[in-house]
mmCIF file of C-alpha atoms in Angstrom:
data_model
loop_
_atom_site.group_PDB
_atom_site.id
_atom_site.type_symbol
_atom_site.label_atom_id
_atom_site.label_comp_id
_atom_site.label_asym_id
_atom_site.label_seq_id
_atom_site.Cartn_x
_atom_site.Cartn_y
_atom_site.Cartn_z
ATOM 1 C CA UNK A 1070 10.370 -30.033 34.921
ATOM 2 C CA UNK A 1071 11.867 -30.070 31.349
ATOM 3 C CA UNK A 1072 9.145 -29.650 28.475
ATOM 4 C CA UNK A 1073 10.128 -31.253 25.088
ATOM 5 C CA UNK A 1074 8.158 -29.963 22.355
ATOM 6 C CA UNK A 1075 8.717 -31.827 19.017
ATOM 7 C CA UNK A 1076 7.436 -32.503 15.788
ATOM 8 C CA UNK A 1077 9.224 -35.429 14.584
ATOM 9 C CA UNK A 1078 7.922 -39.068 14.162
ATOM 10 C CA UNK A 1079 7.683 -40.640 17.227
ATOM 11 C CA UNK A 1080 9.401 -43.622 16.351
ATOM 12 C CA UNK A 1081 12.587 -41.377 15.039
ATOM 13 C CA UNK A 1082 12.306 -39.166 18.608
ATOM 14 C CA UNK A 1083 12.550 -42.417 20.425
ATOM 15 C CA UNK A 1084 15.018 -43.873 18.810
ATOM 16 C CA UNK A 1085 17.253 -40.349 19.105
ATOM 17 C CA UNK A 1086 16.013 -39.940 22.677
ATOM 18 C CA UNK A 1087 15.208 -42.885 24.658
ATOM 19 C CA UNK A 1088 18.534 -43.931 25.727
ATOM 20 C CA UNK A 1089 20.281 -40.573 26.115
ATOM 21 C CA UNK A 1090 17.524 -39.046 27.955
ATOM 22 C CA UNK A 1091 13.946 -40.510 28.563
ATOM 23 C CA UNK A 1092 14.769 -43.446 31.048
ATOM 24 C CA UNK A 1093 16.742 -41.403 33.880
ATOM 25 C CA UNK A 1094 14.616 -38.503 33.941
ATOM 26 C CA UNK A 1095 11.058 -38.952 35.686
ATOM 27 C CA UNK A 1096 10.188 -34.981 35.556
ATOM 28 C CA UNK A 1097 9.676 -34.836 31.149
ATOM 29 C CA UNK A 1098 6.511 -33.640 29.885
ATOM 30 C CA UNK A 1099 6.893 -34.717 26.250
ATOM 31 C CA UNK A 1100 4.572 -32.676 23.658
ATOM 32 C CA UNK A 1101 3.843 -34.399 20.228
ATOM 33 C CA UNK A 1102 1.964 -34.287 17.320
ATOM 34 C CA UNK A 1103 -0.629 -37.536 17.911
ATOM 35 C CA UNK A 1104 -2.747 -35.943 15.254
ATOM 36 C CA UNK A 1105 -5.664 -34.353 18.092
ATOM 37 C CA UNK A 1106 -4.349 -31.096 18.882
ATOM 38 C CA UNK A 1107 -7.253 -28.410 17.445
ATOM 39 C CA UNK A 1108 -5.763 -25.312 16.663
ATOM 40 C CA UNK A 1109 -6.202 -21.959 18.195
ATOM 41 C CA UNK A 1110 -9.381 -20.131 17.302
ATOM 42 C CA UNK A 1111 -8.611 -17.081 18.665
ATOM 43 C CA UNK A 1112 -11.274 -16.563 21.035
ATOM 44 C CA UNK A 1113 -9.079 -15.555 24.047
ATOM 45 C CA UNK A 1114 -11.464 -17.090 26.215
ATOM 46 C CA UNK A 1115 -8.067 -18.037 28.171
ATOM 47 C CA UNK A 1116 -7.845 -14.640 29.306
ATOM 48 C CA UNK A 1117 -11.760 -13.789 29.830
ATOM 49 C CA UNK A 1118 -14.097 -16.738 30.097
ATOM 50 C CA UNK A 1119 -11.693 -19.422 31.725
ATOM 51 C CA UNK A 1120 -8.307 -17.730 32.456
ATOM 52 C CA UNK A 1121 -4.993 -19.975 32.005
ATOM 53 C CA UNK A 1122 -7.369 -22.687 30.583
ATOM 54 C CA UNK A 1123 -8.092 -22.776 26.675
ATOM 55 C CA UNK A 1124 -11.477 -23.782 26.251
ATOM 56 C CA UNK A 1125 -10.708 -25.874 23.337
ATOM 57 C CA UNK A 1126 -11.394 -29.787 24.857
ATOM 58 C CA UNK A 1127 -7.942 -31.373 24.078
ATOM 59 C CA UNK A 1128 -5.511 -32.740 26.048
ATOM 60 C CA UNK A 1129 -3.468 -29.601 25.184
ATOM 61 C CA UNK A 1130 -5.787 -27.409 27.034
ATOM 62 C CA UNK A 1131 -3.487 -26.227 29.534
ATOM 63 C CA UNK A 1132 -0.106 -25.455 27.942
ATOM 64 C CA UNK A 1133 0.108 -22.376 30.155
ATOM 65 C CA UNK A 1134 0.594 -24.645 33.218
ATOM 66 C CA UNK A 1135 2.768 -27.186 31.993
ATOM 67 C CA UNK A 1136 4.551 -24.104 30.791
ATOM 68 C CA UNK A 1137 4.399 -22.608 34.227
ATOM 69 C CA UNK A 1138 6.041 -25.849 35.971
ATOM 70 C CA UNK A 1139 9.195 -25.793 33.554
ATOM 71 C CA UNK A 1140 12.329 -25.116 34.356
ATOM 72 C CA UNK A 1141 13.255 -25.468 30.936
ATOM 73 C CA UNK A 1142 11.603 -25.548 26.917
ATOM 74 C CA UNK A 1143 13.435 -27.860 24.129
ATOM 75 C CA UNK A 1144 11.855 -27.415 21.395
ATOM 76 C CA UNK A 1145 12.696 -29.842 18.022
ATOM 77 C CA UNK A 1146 11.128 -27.978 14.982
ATOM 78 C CA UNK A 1147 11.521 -28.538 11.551
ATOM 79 C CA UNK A 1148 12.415 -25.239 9.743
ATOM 80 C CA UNK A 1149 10.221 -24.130 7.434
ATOM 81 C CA UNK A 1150 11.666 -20.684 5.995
ATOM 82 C CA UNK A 1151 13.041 -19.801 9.109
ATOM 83 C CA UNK A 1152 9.892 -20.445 11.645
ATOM 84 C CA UNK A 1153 8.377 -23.991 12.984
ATOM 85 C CA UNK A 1154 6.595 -26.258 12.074
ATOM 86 C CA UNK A 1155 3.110 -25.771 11.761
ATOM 87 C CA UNK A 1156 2.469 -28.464 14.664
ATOM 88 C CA UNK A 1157 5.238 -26.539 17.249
ATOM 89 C CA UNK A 1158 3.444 -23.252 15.932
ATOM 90 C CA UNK A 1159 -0.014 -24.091 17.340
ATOM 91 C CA UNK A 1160 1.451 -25.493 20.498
ATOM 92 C CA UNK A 1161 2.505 -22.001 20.878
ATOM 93 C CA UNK A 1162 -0.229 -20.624 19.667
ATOM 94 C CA UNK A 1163 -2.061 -22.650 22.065
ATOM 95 C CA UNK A 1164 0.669 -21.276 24.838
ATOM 96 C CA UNK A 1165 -1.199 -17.876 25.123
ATOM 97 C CA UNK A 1166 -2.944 -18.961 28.718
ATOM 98 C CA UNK A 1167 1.352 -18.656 30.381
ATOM 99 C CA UNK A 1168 0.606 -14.873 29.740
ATOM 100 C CA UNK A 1169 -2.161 -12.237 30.762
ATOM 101 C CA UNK A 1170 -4.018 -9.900 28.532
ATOM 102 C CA UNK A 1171 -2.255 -6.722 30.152
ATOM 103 C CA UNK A 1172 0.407 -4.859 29.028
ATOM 104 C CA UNK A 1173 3.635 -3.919 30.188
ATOM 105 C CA UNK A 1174 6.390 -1.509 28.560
ATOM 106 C CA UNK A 1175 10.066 -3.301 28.322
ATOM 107 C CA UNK A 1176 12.902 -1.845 26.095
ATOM 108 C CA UNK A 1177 10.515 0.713 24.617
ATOM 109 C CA UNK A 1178 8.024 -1.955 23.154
ATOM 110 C CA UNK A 1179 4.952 -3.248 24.916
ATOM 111 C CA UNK A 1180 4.647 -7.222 25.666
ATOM 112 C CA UNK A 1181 1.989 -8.951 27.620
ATOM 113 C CA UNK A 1182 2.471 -9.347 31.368
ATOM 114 C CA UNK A 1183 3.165 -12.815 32.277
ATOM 115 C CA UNK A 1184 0.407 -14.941 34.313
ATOM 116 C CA UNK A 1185 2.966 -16.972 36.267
ATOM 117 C CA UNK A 1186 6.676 -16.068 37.860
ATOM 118 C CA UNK A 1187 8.024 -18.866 36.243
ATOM 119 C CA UNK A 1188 10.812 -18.159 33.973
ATOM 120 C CA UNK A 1189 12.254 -21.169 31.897
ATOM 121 C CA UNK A 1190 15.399 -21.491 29.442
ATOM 122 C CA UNK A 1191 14.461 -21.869 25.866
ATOM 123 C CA UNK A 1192 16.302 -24.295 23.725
ATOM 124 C CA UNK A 1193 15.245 -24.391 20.255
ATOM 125 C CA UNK A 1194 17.062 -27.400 17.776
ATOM 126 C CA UNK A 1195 16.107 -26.913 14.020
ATOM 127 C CA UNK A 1196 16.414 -29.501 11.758
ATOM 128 C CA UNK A 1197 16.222 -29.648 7.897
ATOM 129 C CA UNK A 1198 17.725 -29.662 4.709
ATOM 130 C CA UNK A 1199 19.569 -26.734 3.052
ATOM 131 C CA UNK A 1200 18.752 -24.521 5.747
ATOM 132 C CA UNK A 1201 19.719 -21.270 4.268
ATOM 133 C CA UNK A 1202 21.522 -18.397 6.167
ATOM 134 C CA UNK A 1203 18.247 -16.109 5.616
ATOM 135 C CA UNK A 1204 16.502 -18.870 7.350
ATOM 136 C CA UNK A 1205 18.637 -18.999 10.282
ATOM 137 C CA UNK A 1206 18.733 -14.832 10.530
ATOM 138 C CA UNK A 1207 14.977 -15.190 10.453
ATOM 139 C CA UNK A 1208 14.599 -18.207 13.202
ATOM 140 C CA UNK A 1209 17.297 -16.299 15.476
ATOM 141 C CA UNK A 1210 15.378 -13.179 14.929
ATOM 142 C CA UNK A 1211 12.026 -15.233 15.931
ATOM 143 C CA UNK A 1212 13.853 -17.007 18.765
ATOM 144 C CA UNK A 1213 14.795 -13.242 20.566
ATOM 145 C CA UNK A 1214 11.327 -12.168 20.203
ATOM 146 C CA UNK A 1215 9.755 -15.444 21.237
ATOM 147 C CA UNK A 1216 12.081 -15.082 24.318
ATOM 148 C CA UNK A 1217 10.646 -11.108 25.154
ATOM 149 C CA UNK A 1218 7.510 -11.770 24.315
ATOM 150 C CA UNK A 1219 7.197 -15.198 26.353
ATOM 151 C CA UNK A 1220 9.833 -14.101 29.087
ATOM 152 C CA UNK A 1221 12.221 -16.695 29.169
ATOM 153 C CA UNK A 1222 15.376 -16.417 31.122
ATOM 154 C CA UNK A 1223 17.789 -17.400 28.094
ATOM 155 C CA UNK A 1224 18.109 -19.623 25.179
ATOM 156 C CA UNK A 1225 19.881 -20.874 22.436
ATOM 157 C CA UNK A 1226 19.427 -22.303 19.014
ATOM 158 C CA UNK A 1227 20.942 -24.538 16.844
ATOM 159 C CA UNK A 1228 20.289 -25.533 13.178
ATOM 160 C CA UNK A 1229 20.723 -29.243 13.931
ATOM 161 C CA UNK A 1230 19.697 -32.236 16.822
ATOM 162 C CA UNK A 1231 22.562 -32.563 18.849
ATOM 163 C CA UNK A 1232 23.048 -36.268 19.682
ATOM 164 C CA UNK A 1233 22.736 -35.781 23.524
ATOM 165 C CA UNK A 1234 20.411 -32.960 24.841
#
């Protein structure tokens, strides 16, 4: 399954997306921002009280599993000083369920052990005007640690929607 994470206008994604990509492709789980997402208290109650499940009652209550059936992550963020947008950063906020609350060592630096053996590509599109280059070294540097700490198999980012993803 491909997961599309975005924070544009709807009626700007579908006009960008529809034809390219929507129509063919029944296995899409399209996340946007329809104004109810709550935003992560930071409870970890997805790791005690109700693990892989955030116990906030949303309809984005169980990002780790739609995480967990991808194959691969597109995410369409507008860059704000070289991060997302606060709507794509609570989604992965709201993404902590995918992991567990243990630790594991790689490359010297401790992560969290994953909850699922899924790995997923990462493809991150940032769009924006007058993105500086300290932006961009930031967002790549984000993107790399996003990809350790969330254990993705690769990714790639690019400061701009390409016209077919």
């Amino acid at each position: 399954m491909k997961v599309i994470i975005h924070d544009m206008e709807d009626m700007n994604f579908n006009k960008m997306f529809e034809e390219n990509m929507l129509r063919d492709d029944k296995e899409i789980k399209i996340i946007s921002n329809n104004g109810k997402i709550k935003g992560c208290i930071g409870c970890f109650c997805c790791w005690t009280k109700t693990p892989g499940v955030c116990i906030l009652k949303d309809e984005y209550n169980n990002i780790g599993e739609i995480l967990s059936k991808a194959n691969e992550v597109i995410i369409i963020s507008k860059c704000i000083y070289g991060s997302y947008s606060p709507f794509v950063k609570n989604i992965l906020d709201r993404s902590i369920p995918y992991l567990l609350p243990f630790f594991k060592i790689q490359n010297k630096e401790i992560h969290h052990k994953i909850r699922y053996k899924n790995r997923f590509n990462l493809k991150v599109y940032f769009y924006g005007e007058n993105i500086t280059e300290e932006e961009k070294d930031t967002a790549k540097k984000l993107i790399k640690a996003n990809k350790l700490n969330i254990n993705f198999d690769k990714h790639d980012i690019l400061f701009r929607i390409p016209e077919e993803l």
